[in-house]
XYZ file of N, CA and C in Angstrom:
858
model
N -76.237 66.913 101.324
C -76.182 66.532 99.915
C -75.116 65.456 99.748
N -75.485 64.390 99.080
C -74.545 63.277 98.900
C -74.225 63.097 97.438
N -73.211 62.165 97.177
C -72.815 61.860 95.807
C -73.703 60.806 95.176
N -74.675 60.249 95.923
C -75.530 59.214 95.375
C -76.584 59.825 94.476
N -76.929 59.143 93.384
C -77.959 59.611 92.465
C -79.320 59.261 93.025
N -80.173 60.251 93.166
C -81.502 60.029 93.745
C -82.403 59.382 92.724
N -83.246 58.453 93.162
C -84.248 57.834 92.303
C -85.592 57.931 92.989
N -86.582 58.173 92.215
C -87.927 58.271 92.769
C -88.521 56.882 92.868
N -89.480 56.740 93.782
C -90.120 55.424 93.919
C -90.701 54.963 92.599
N -90.493 53.664 92.294
C -91.053 53.109 91.072
C -90.227 53.327 89.840
N -89.079 53.978 90.016
C -88.242 54.232 88.843
C -87.071 53.264 88.792
N -87.348 51.956 88.925
C -86.297 50.949 88.894
C -85.680 50.877 87.502
N -84.405 50.536 87.478
C -83.728 50.360 86.199
C -84.158 49.051 85.569
N -83.836 48.901 84.272
C -84.201 47.670 83.567
C -83.558 46.449 84.201
N -82.273 46.616 84.664
C -81.576 45.483 85.294
C -82.260 45.064 86.575
N -82.709 46.109 87.381
C -83.377 45.785 88.634
C -84.697 45.085 88.379
N -85.424 45.564 87.350
C -86.700 44.944 87.007
C -86.495 43.482 86.644
N -85.449 43.235 85.824
C -85.186 41.863 85.409
C -84.862 40.979 86.601
N -84.089 41.568 87.581
C -83.708 40.781 88.749
C -84.916 40.465 89.619
N -85.876 41.385 89.631
C -87.035 41.231 90.511
C -88.118 40.345 89.922
N -88.002 40.003 88.642
C -89.023 39.176 88.031
C -88.834 37.722 88.457
N -89.849 37.171 89.092
C -89.714 35.772 89.544
C -89.587 34.823 88.364
N -88.729 33.789 88.549
C -88.551 32.786 87.503
C -87.660 33.213 86.372
N -87.172 34.438 86.409
C -86.304 34.944 85.337
C -84.856 34.612 85.679
N -84.177 33.798 84.900
C -82.789 33.407 85.141
C -81.860 34.144 84.200
N -80.735 34.636 84.791
C -79.717 35.293 83.970
C -78.816 34.224 83.355
N -78.590 34.303 82.054
C -77.743 33.341 81.375
C -76.277 33.685 81.589
N -75.431 32.700 81.985
C -73.992 32.979 82.144
C -73.365 33.337 80.799
N -72.383 34.197 80.875
C -71.693 34.614 79.653
C -70.957 33.424 79.056
N -71.184 33.138 77.820
C -70.570 31.995 77.172
C -69.157 32.327 76.709
N -68.212 31.336 76.932
C -66.835 31.521 76.470
C -66.780 31.262 74.961
N -66.189 32.180 74.264
C -66.086 32.043 72.822
C -64.745 31.432 72.445
N -64.672 30.924 71.220
C -63.413 30.386 70.709
C -62.343 31.470 70.716
N -62.750 32.674 70.385
C -61.789 33.779 70.352
C -61.176 34.056 71.704
N -61.995 34.047 72.785
C -61.462 34.323 74.121
C -60.535 33.205 74.578
N -60.867 31.949 74.204
C -59.996 30.829 74.560
C -58.651 30.939 73.856
N -58.656 31.276 72.568
C -57.402 31.426 71.824
C -56.584 32.580 72.378
N -57.229 33.620 72.824
C -56.514 34.766 73.419
C -55.838 34.349 74.721
N -56.532 33.505 75.515
C -55.926 32.989 76.744
C -54.701 32.143 76.430
N -54.826 31.252 75.443
C -53.696 30.398 75.055
C -52.529 31.252 74.572
N -52.814 32.281 73.808
C -51.759 33.169 73.307
C -51.031 33.849 74.459
N -51.770 34.351 75.441
C -51.142 35.024 76.585
C -50.305 34.043 77.403
N -50.818 32.814 77.556
C -50.057 31.795 78.286
C -48.758 31.465 77.571
N -48.815 31.357 76.239
C -47.607 31.070 75.456
C -46.584 32.186 75.594
N -47.043 33.432 75.624
C -46.130 34.564 75.777
C -45.445 34.513 77.140
N -46.201 34.168 78.186
C -45.621 34.086 79.531
C -44.562 32.985 79.594
N -44.888 31.809 79.044
C -43.944 30.691 79.045
C -42.695 31.047 78.239
N -42.883 31.674 77.093
C -41.765 32.064 76.245
C -40.855 33.054 76.959
N -41.459 34.026 77.640
C -40.664 35.017 78.371
C -39.906 34.362 79.519
N -40.562 33.429 80.215
C -39.914 32.736 81.337
C -38.706 31.947 80.850
N -38.877 31.203 79.744
C -37.778 30.400 79.215
C -36.670 31.273 78.631
N -37.013 32.434 78.126
C -36.019 33.291 77.500
C -35.202 34.073 78.514
N -35.811 34.454 79.651
C -35.159 35.405 80.539
C -34.984 34.925 81.972
N -35.579 33.786 82.358
C -35.478 33.360 83.754
C -34.788 31.991 83.847
N -35.504 30.920 83.547
C -34.941 29.575 83.582
C -35.277 28.851 82.291
N -34.428 27.867 81.940
C -34.697 27.054 80.764
C -34.104 25.670 80.980
N -34.767 24.604 80.489
C -34.237 23.251 80.666
C -33.197 22.905 79.608
N -32.235 22.087 80.009
C -31.212 21.584 79.090
C -30.916 20.127 79.425
N -30.536 19.355 78.424
C -30.183 17.956 78.635
C -28.695 17.751 78.380
N -28.140 16.732 79.015
C -26.721 16.401 78.870
C -26.600 15.280 77.847
N -25.992 15.550 76.668
C -25.978 14.563 75.592
C -24.734 13.687 75.542
N -23.737 13.957 76.395
C -22.473 13.220 76.299
C -21.886 13.011 77.689
N -20.700 12.415 77.750
C -20.040 12.151 79.031
C -18.855 13.081 79.262
N -18.812 14.222 78.576
C -17.662 15.122 78.693
C -17.594 15.835 80.036
N -18.706 15.807 80.819
C -18.707 16.485 82.121
C -18.776 15.515 83.287
N -18.500 14.219 83.032
C -18.350 13.298 84.154
C -17.180 13.763 85.024
N -17.239 13.546 86.348
C -18.234 12.765 87.075
C -19.444 13.562 87.564
N -19.453 14.888 87.383
C -20.538 15.690 87.933
C -21.836 15.579 87.170
N -21.767 15.568 85.845
C -22.956 15.499 85.006
C -22.897 14.249 84.146
N -23.984 13.495 84.142
C -24.040 12.230 83.418
C -24.912 12.382 82.177
N -24.612 11.625 81.139
C -25.480 11.585 79.975
C -26.861 11.098 80.408
N -27.896 11.826 80.012
C -29.249 11.514 80.453
C -29.727 12.394 81.583
N -28.866 13.299 82.073
C -29.293 14.286 83.067
C -30.064 15.406 82.373
N -31.052 15.938 83.065
C -31.803 17.104 82.593
C -31.739 18.162 83.688
N -31.213 19.306 83.353
C -31.012 20.337 84.362
C -31.703 21.638 83.972
N -31.804 22.514 84.953
C -32.361 23.850 84.734
C -31.207 24.845 84.769
N -31.185 25.741 83.790
C -30.154 26.770 83.717
C -30.769 28.129 84.002
N -30.090 28.913 84.820
C -30.511 30.288 85.079
C -30.057 31.158 83.917
N -30.960 31.956 83.360
C -30.661 32.730 82.158
C -30.106 34.134 82.454
N -30.351 34.665 83.650
C -30.018 36.070 83.900
C -28.571 36.352 84.339
N -27.791 35.377 84.887
C -26.492 35.755 85.451
C -25.525 36.421 84.482
N -25.559 36.040 83.204
C -24.570 36.558 82.255
C -25.161 37.547 81.260
N -26.396 37.986 81.488
C -27.030 38.899 80.552
C -27.723 38.161 79.426
N -28.171 38.921 78.443
C -28.986 38.354 77.371
C -28.461 38.775 76.003
N -28.551 37.848 75.064
C -28.212 38.126 73.676
C -29.227 37.385 72.813
N -29.042 37.430 71.513
C -29.960 36.697 70.629
C -29.990 35.214 70.957
N -28.894 34.702 71.554
C -28.816 33.281 71.856
C -29.615 32.913 73.108
N -30.150 33.919 73.791
C -31.047 33.654 74.910
C -32.453 33.352 74.431
N -32.753 33.680 73.189
C -34.111 33.578 72.657
C -34.299 32.296 71.850
N -35.530 31.794 71.768
C -35.789 30.616 70.935
C -35.395 30.862 69.484
N -34.809 29.849 68.868
C -34.373 29.911 67.474
C -33.345 31.009 67.231
N -32.670 31.456 68.307
C -31.642 32.507 68.189
C -32.190 33.731 67.459
N -33.418 34.084 67.760
C -34.066 35.216 67.083
C -33.232 36.487 67.258
N -32.893 37.172 66.169
C -32.016 38.350 66.233
C -32.751 39.602 66.715
N -33.291 39.540 67.948
C -34.072 40.655 68.474
C -33.307 41.472 69.510
N -32.157 40.938 69.969
C -31.352 41.650 70.959
C -30.001 41.972 70.339
N -29.657 43.258 70.219
C -28.354 43.616 69.640
C -27.228 43.400 70.651
N -26.215 42.614 70.279
C -25.091 42.376 71.178
C -25.527 41.625 72.418
N -25.075 42.110 73.603
C -25.430 41.494 74.880
C -25.823 42.583 75.859
N -26.989 42.457 76.451
C -27.475 43.469 77.386
C -27.465 42.906 78.801
N -27.362 43.796 79.788
C -27.305 43.417 81.197
C -26.216 42.377 81.431
N -25.088 42.542 80.748
C -24.018 41.545 80.746
C -23.430 41.336 82.143
N -23.202 40.072 82.489
C -22.555 39.714 83.743
C -21.358 38.822 83.469
N -20.314 38.963 84.266
C -19.086 38.195 84.066
C -19.190 36.838 84.748
N -18.919 35.742 84.034
C -18.888 34.430 84.703
C -17.776 34.388 85.751
N -17.869 33.427 86.637
C -16.815 33.199 87.623
C -16.094 31.902 87.285
N -14.827 31.818 87.642
C -14.091 30.574 87.435
C -14.785 29.456 88.216
N -14.990 28.353 87.545
C -15.660 27.219 88.164
C -17.123 27.100 87.812
N -17.724 28.151 87.245
C -19.126 28.066 86.825
C -19.292 26.993 85.748
N -20.393 26.258 85.818
C -20.764 25.337 84.745
C -21.732 26.088 83.840
N -21.313 26.336 82.596
C -22.071 27.218 81.712
C -22.577 26.486 80.478
N -23.757 26.920 80.019
C -24.292 26.482 78.727
C -24.039 27.607 77.743
N -23.533 27.266 76.558
C -23.226 28.274 75.555
C -23.454 27.689 74.169
N -23.527 28.561 73.190
C -23.654 28.124 71.805
C -22.265 27.894 71.219
N -22.108 26.774 70.520
C -20.836 26.503 69.854
C -20.543 27.635 68.870
N -19.328 28.172 68.877
C -19.026 29.323 68.010
C -19.221 29.071 66.521
N -19.171 27.798 66.102
C -19.308 27.496 64.673
C -20.723 27.047 64.325
N -21.193 25.968 64.931
C -22.486 25.412 64.504
C -23.652 25.830 65.388
N -23.391 26.612 66.441
C -24.439 27.225 67.275
C -25.305 26.220 68.022
N -24.834 24.994 68.249
C -25.586 24.063 69.089
C -25.169 24.276 70.541
N -26.017 23.792 71.481
C -25.737 23.980 72.896
C -24.598 23.075 73.363
N -23.646 23.668 74.086
C -22.571 22.924 74.745
C -22.596 23.282 76.222
N -22.021 22.393 77.052
C -21.907 22.680 78.475
C -20.497 22.317 78.928
N -19.826 23.268 79.579
C -18.450 23.073 80.062
C -18.268 23.895 81.341
N -17.075 23.790 81.920
C -16.746 24.552 83.122
C -15.786 25.692 82.773
N -16.052 26.870 83.335
C -15.194 28.035 83.102
C -13.902 27.876 83.901
N -12.767 27.922 83.194
C -11.454 27.832 83.837
C -10.726 29.171 83.767
N -10.779 29.834 82.608
C -10.053 31.092 82.434
C -10.960 32.237 82.033
N -10.695 33.417 82.594
C -11.432 34.637 82.287
C -10.551 35.561 81.445
N -11.123 36.617 80.886
C -10.327 37.525 80.051
C -9.055 37.994 80.771
N -7.915 37.877 80.083
C -6.623 38.275 80.647
C -5.870 37.154 81.319
N -6.543 36.042 81.651
C -5.869 34.895 82.267
C -4.989 34.185 81.247
N -3.900 33.594 81.731
C -3.116 32.676 80.911
C -3.403 31.255 81.401
N -3.654 30.360 80.456
C -4.029 28.987 80.796
C -3.078 28.033 80.086
N -2.621 27.037 80.817
C -1.770 25.993 80.245
C -2.078 24.689 80.965
N -1.562 23.570 80.430
C -1.626 22.286 81.119
C -0.277 21.604 81.010
N 0.140 20.981 82.100
C 1.378 20.227 82.117
C 1.115 18.890 82.799
N 1.240 17.820 82.021
C 1.009 16.466 82.537
C -0.366 16.326 83.200
N -1.366 16.978 82.588
C -2.731 16.848 83.073
C -3.128 17.816 84.158
N -2.196 18.656 84.608
C -2.510 19.632 85.653
C -2.665 21.013 85.038
N -3.740 21.710 85.410
C -3.986 23.050 84.895
C -3.007 24.038 85.524
N -2.425 24.891 84.684
C -1.563 25.979 85.141
C -2.298 27.278 84.827
N -2.714 28.004 85.868
C -3.499 29.222 85.701
C -2.681 30.424 86.156
N -2.440 31.324 85.205
C -1.624 32.516 85.490
C -0.268 32.149 86.097
N 0.308 31.075 85.543
C 1.651 30.667 85.942
C 1.715 29.795 87.179
N 0.586 29.531 87.838
C 0.593 28.751 89.063
C -0.219 27.475 88.879
N 0.322 26.306 89.294
C -0.432 25.052 89.179
C -1.703 25.091 90.030
N -2.803 24.679 89.435
C -4.059 24.566 90.184
C -3.999 23.308 91.045
N -4.424 23.441 92.302
C -4.368 22.308 93.234
C -5.127 21.109 92.673
N -4.485 19.948 92.722
C -5.070 18.724 92.159
C -4.716 17.563 93.082
N -5.737 16.952 93.700
C -5.527 15.913 94.713
C -6.202 14.620 94.262
N -5.456 13.523 94.329
C -6.004 12.203 93.959
C -7.079 11.800 94.946
N -8.216 11.306 94.414
C -9.319 10.826 95.243
C -9.597 9.365 94.949
N -10.568 8.797 95.659
C -10.991 7.430 95.363
C -11.522 7.360 93.936
N -11.390 6.205 93.317
C -11.876 6.034 91.952
C -13.376 6.330 91.866
N -13.795 6.800 90.708
C -15.203 7.078 90.448
C -15.795 5.911 89.681
N -16.935 5.392 90.145
C -17.608 4.272 89.488
C -19.002 4.715 89.054
N -19.350 4.441 87.808
C -20.661 4.785 87.281
C -21.300 3.532 86.691
N -22.554 3.230 87.055
C -23.207 2.026 86.516
C -23.345 2.098 84.998
N -23.082 1.004 84.326
C -23.266 0.947 82.879
C -24.763 0.860 82.559
N -25.172 1.543 81.510
C -26.582 1.564 81.129
C -26.686 1.959 79.662
N -27.919 2.122 79.179
C -28.112 2.563 77.800
C -27.505 3.942 77.571
N -27.416 4.743 78.625
C -26.862 6.092 78.513
C -25.402 6.170 78.942
N -24.833 5.076 79.389
C -23.473 5.117 79.932
C -22.653 3.948 79.418
N -21.585 4.276 78.701
C -20.651 3.248 78.228
C -19.373 3.346 79.050
N -18.429 2.479 78.748
C -17.133 2.527 79.428
C -16.086 2.923 78.403
N -15.578 4.159 78.521
C -14.600 4.674 77.564
C -13.242 4.004 77.790
N -12.307 4.308 76.888
C -11.029 3.590 76.908
C -10.246 3.823 78.202
N -10.524 4.906 78.897
C -9.779 5.190 80.129
C -10.350 4.533 81.357
N -11.456 3.791 81.200
C -12.092 3.159 82.349
C -11.905 1.658 82.372
N -12.340 1.066 83.471
C -12.258 -0.382 83.637
C -13.625 -0.903 84.057
N -14.136 -1.897 83.352
C -15.439 -2.466 83.677
C -15.291 -3.461 84.828
N -16.164 -3.298 85.851
C -16.135 -4.183 87.019
C -17.557 -4.613 87.340
N -17.737 -5.777 87.971
C -19.084 -6.185 88.395
C -19.617 -5.217 89.436
N -20.936 -4.989 89.375
C -21.574 -4.099 90.351
C -23.015 -4.539 90.535
N -23.316 -5.190 91.681
C -24.662 -5.678 91.934
C -25.071 -6.686 90.878
N -26.245 -6.418 90.239
C -26.725 -7.313 89.196
C -26.218 -6.917 87.814
N -25.432 -5.848 87.747
C -24.932 -5.390 86.462
C -23.440 -5.153 86.485
N -23.023 -4.042 85.891
C -21.598 -3.712 85.829
C -21.441 -2.200 85.937
N -20.245 -1.779 86.265
C -19.932 -0.357 86.383
C -18.605 -0.085 85.697
N -18.387 1.173 85.383
C -17.111 1.595 84.809
C -16.381 2.441 85.836
N -15.121 2.126 86.058
C -14.334 2.796 87.093
C -13.267 3.664 86.439
N -13.176 4.926 86.892
C -12.199 5.878 86.362
C -11.345 6.467 87.487
N -10.140 6.885 87.126
C -9.287 7.620 88.052
C -9.859 9.022 88.254
N -9.896 9.461 89.522
C -10.564 10.715 89.859
C -9.641 11.636 90.664
N -9.739 12.947 90.355
C -8.980 13.960 91.085
C -9.924 15.069 91.542
N -9.569 15.694 92.647
C -10.270 16.878 93.132
C -9.452 18.100 92.778
N -10.064 19.008 92.029
C -9.366 20.211 91.571
C -9.946 21.423 92.300
N -9.065 22.330 92.725
C -9.505 23.527 93.449
C -8.907 24.763 92.798
N -9.771 25.635 92.305
C -9.342 26.861 91.639
C -8.996 27.941 92.660
N -8.241 28.967 92.252
C -8.015 30.107 93.137
C -9.356 30.692 93.590
N -9.495 30.929 94.873
C -10.774 31.392 95.391
C -11.541 30.283 96.088
N -11.083 29.015 95.900
C -11.655 27.916 96.665
C -12.694 27.073 95.981
N -13.039 27.360 94.730
C -14.056 26.564 94.030
C -13.482 25.182 93.709
N -14.161 24.110 94.184
C -13.660 22.743 94.007
C -14.657 21.898 93.245
N -14.158 20.895 92.539
C -14.992 19.978 91.761
C -14.127 18.772 91.402
N -14.767 17.685 91.018
C -14.060 16.457 90.666
C -13.838 16.381 89.152
N -12.709 15.788 88.773
C -12.380 15.575 87.360
C -11.934 14.125 87.173
N -11.989 13.671 85.926
C -11.521 12.317 85.593
C -10.261 12.397 84.756
N -9.430 11.356 84.849
C -8.182 11.287 84.097
C -8.049 9.882 83.526
N -7.896 9.794 82.195
C -7.765 8.492 81.532
C -6.316 8.020 81.459
N -5.377 8.930 81.725
C -3.972 8.613 81.532
C -3.343 9.618 80.582
N -2.090 9.425 80.196
C -1.404 10.387 79.326
C -2.094 10.530 77.969
N -2.349 11.777 77.576
C -2.928 12.096 76.263
C -2.242 13.353 75.736
N -2.315 13.603 74.433
C -1.688 14.810 73.879
C -2.204 16.095 74.507
N -3.516 16.138 74.852
C -4.074 17.369 75.403
C -3.697 17.601 76.867
N -2.953 16.658 77.470
C -2.474 16.864 78.843
C -1.391 17.943 78.905
N -0.820 18.285 77.759
C 0.185 19.346 77.687
C -0.277 20.365 76.645
N -0.515 21.576 77.110
C -1.158 22.583 76.263
C -0.715 23.973 76.704
N -0.605 24.882 75.725
C -0.376 26.303 76.014
C 1.030 26.620 76.466
N 1.181 27.812 77.078
C 0.130 28.705 77.575
C -0.519 29.565 76.486
N -1.786 29.942 76.751
C -2.512 30.877 75.909
C -3.128 31.938 76.817
N -3.386 33.090 76.247
C -4.026 34.175 76.999
C -5.460 34.339 76.515
N -6.382 34.415 77.458
C -7.795 34.544 77.112
C -8.062 35.972 76.646
N -8.588 36.157 75.420
C -8.841 37.516 74.928
C -9.988 38.188 75.675
N -10.062 39.501 75.541
C -11.171 40.252 76.121
C -12.489 39.750 75.541
N -13.508 39.663 76.393
C -14.821 39.252 75.932
C -14.968 37.770 75.676
N -13.990 36.951 76.119
C -14.028 35.507 75.892
C -13.826 34.760 77.211
N -14.044 33.452 77.181
C -13.741 32.583 78.316
C -13.053 31.323 77.809
N -12.289 30.696 78.702
C -11.631 29.420 78.415
C -12.378 28.360 79.212
N -12.913 27.349 78.511
C -13.732 26.332 79.173
C -13.116 24.953 78.978
N -13.407 24.060 79.936
C -12.939 22.684 79.856
C -14.020 21.752 80.373
N -14.009 20.509 79.865
C -14.881 19.481 80.417
C -14.213 18.846 81.625
N -15.012 18.436 82.607
C -14.449 17.786 83.792
C -13.883 16.408 83.459
N -14.400 15.774 82.421
C -13.849 14.505 81.931
C -12.709 14.869 80.969
N -11.566 15.169 81.514
C -10.508 15.889 80.814
C -10.017 15.218 79.537
N -10.008 13.912 79.488
C -9.503 13.232 78.294
C -10.618 12.785 77.362
N -11.843 13.238 77.645
C -12.984 12.891 76.793
C -13.821 14.146 76.551
N -13.122 15.258 76.318
C -13.808 16.538 76.127
C -13.050 17.379 75.115
N -13.746 17.768 74.040
C -13.171 18.709 73.088
C -13.635 20.107 73.507
N -12.728 20.869 74.053
C -13.082 22.139 74.675
C -12.172 23.243 74.172
N -11.815 24.203 75.038
C -11.010 25.344 74.581
C -9.566 24.973 74.276
N -9.151 23.761 74.604
C -7.817 23.312 74.217
C -7.745 22.968 72.735
N -8.908 22.878 72.095
C -8.991 22.513 70.682
C -9.566 23.677 69.888
N -9.023 23.889 68.702
C -9.539 24.954 67.836
C -11.013 24.707 67.525
N -11.766 25.786 67.398
C -13.200 25.669 67.128
C -13.433 25.044 65.762
N -14.241 23.999 65.734
C -14.651 23.371 64.476
C -16.012 22.739 64.701
N -16.799 22.656 63.657
C -18.158 22.135 63.764
C -18.150 20.721 64.328
N -18.921 20.499 65.380
C -19.018 19.184 65.991
C -17.833 18.809 66.848
N -16.889 19.734 67.079
C -15.695 19.403 67.847
C -15.310 20.481 68.830
N -14.025 20.866 68.817
C -13.515 21.848 69.755
C -14.265 23.169 69.687
N -14.129 23.956 70.766
C -14.858 25.223 70.831
C -13.936 26.440 70.840
N -12.628 26.219 71.038
C -11.716 27.347 71.095
C -12.067 28.280 72.246
N -11.639 29.530 72.149
C -12.021 30.542 73.128
C -13.473 30.941 72.857
N -14.322 30.846 73.848
C -15.757 31.064 73.646
C -16.106 32.536 73.857
N -16.665 33.211 72.855
C -17.127 34.592 73.052
C -18.242 34.629 74.098
N -18.175 35.592 75.000
C -19.166 35.647 76.066
C -20.565 35.939 75.545
N -20.676 36.500 74.363
C -22.018 36.733 73.808
C -22.705 35.428 73.453
N -21.927 34.299 73.416
C -22.506 32.988 73.140
C -23.076 32.325 74.395
N -22.854 32.925 75.569
C -23.357 32.341 76.804
C -24.878 32.338 76.820
N -25.436 31.221 77.278
C -26.890 31.072 77.351
C -27.373 31.061 78.796
N -26.643 30.409 79.687
C -27.072 30.349 81.077
C -26.081 29.611 81.948
N -26.383 29.598 83.245
C -25.546 28.904 84.230
C -26.318 27.721 84.796
N -25.726 26.530 84.750
C -26.374 25.333 85.272
C -26.645 25.519 86.761
N -27.856 25.162 87.207
C -28.214 25.404 88.601
C -28.646 24.145 89.343
N -29.667 23.447 88.841
C -30.208 22.314 89.595
C -30.654 21.208 88.647
N -30.528 19.968 89.106
C -30.939 18.802 88.334
C -32.433 18.576 88.514
N -33.171 18.524 87.411
C -34.617 18.302 87.542
C -35.011 16.873 87.168
N -34.154 16.132 86.458
C -34.475 14.757 86.077
C -33.211 14.058 85.617
N -33.192 12.743 85.717
C -32.061 11.969 85.215
C -32.550 10.573 84.886
N -32.127 10.055 83.739
C -32.564 8.726 83.307
C -31.379 7.940 82.755
N -31.404 6.631 82.972
C -30.306 5.791 82.474
C -30.521 5.359 81.024
N -31.634 5.785 80.433
C -31.867 5.510 79.020
C -32.638 4.240 78.733
N -33.047 3.522 79.768
C -33.719 2.237 79.545
C -35.233 2.365 79.411
N -35.788 3.563 79.565
C -37.240 3.747 79.480
C -37.724 3.512 78.051
N -38.927 2.940 77.927
C -39.559 2.706 76.637
C -40.964 3.281 76.672
N -41.330 4.010 75.611
C -42.615 4.699 75.582
C -43.780 3.733 75.761
N -43.705 2.552 75.188
C -44.806 1.607 75.244
C -44.820 0.787 76.532
N -43.867 1.037 77.423
C -43.810 0.350 78.709
C -43.736 1.405 79.814
N -44.883 1.943 80.222
C -44.892 3.080 81.165
C -44.147 2.832 82.464
N -44.122 1.583 82.959
C -43.428 1.333 84.215
C -41.932 1.601 84.116
N -41.379 1.506 82.888
C -39.939 1.760 82.745
C -39.609 3.240 82.874
N -40.617 4.113 82.775
C -40.351 5.537 82.972
C -39.848 5.784 84.391
N -40.274 4.938 85.319
C -39.899 5.097 86.720
C -38.653 4.281 87.063
N -38.568 3.070 86.514
C -37.392 2.249 86.825
C -36.134 2.805 86.192
N -36.271 3.588 85.108
C -35.100 4.165 84.444
C -34.586 5.424 85.142
N -35.399 6.002 86.016
C -35.016 7.263 86.660
C -33.877 7.054 87.652
N -32.943 7.978 87.646
C -31.874 7.993 88.656
C -32.345 8.932 89.767
N -33.168 8.414 90.646
C -33.857 9.256 91.619
C -32.888 9.984 92.543
N -31.754 9.371 92.863
C -30.814 9.994 93.791
C -30.109 11.212 93.214
N -30.236 11.457 91.900
C -29.576 12.605 91.291
C -30.502 13.817 91.175
N -31.792 13.585 91.241
C -32.762 14.661 91.063
C -32.678 15.632 92.242
N -32.562 16.905 91.940
C -32.465 17.937 92.984
C -31.051 18.370 93.287
N -30.052 17.678 92.736
C -28.662 18.083 92.967
C -28.413 19.469 92.388
N -27.606 20.262 93.064
C -27.228 21.584 92.572
C -25.840 21.540 91.954
N -25.569 22.490 91.075
C -24.290 22.501 90.372
C -23.221 23.227 91.219
């Protein structure tokens, strides 16, 4: 005795009869507008979830992070390292209470966060963690009472373009068929060995600051372009300084460069989309 259903000869089902009829063609199931819209809806949900919880693109709107990040760079930020809050979601949707799966940034991380006042995206480098004391003396960072290693390097030169001007601390020099801006450059190394390059325009009021202690649940951030960055050395105000940044404002950690343009591209001139690209910067990691 088997599990198969017995059929007597000649007792074919309607489907079998239809299949056996010569010249009878089965019509393919037609896609309806409703099924197409359902597919689009599911695709949008997947993309939204990916951007909210995995990776998201960000653009660099200023020169406050030179020499590492240039205006016109487009990078991908990892969303999971620091946990999730309402600021991880599109339009800052208030769907997540507080911060969940919270992770602590590390000194030297390049982070994207919401400005504490106007909630726009900012990008800076983490210098101080909760409990750290941060100060500056003559342009050198003092962390927990000890000067951070700072070594003079060769000058940094960046080609001038629609996306790159020469600020007051730089010097314009000829470069190939155009010009470049040259800045004084230092290599800074944090405790633990994290190193990165910074720029120095010369003596400025913000070269001497603090000491201040980073409160619990906050971070102290600075731009690598030290004299052209309104960061935690400045009180938080709309469009300006950020003060001590609450960690719930963290959005992600900069990871890899996906595109970079010098700003010369024009929509009506497609060939400029390629000539404007800074191809040597694409793929760089933070």
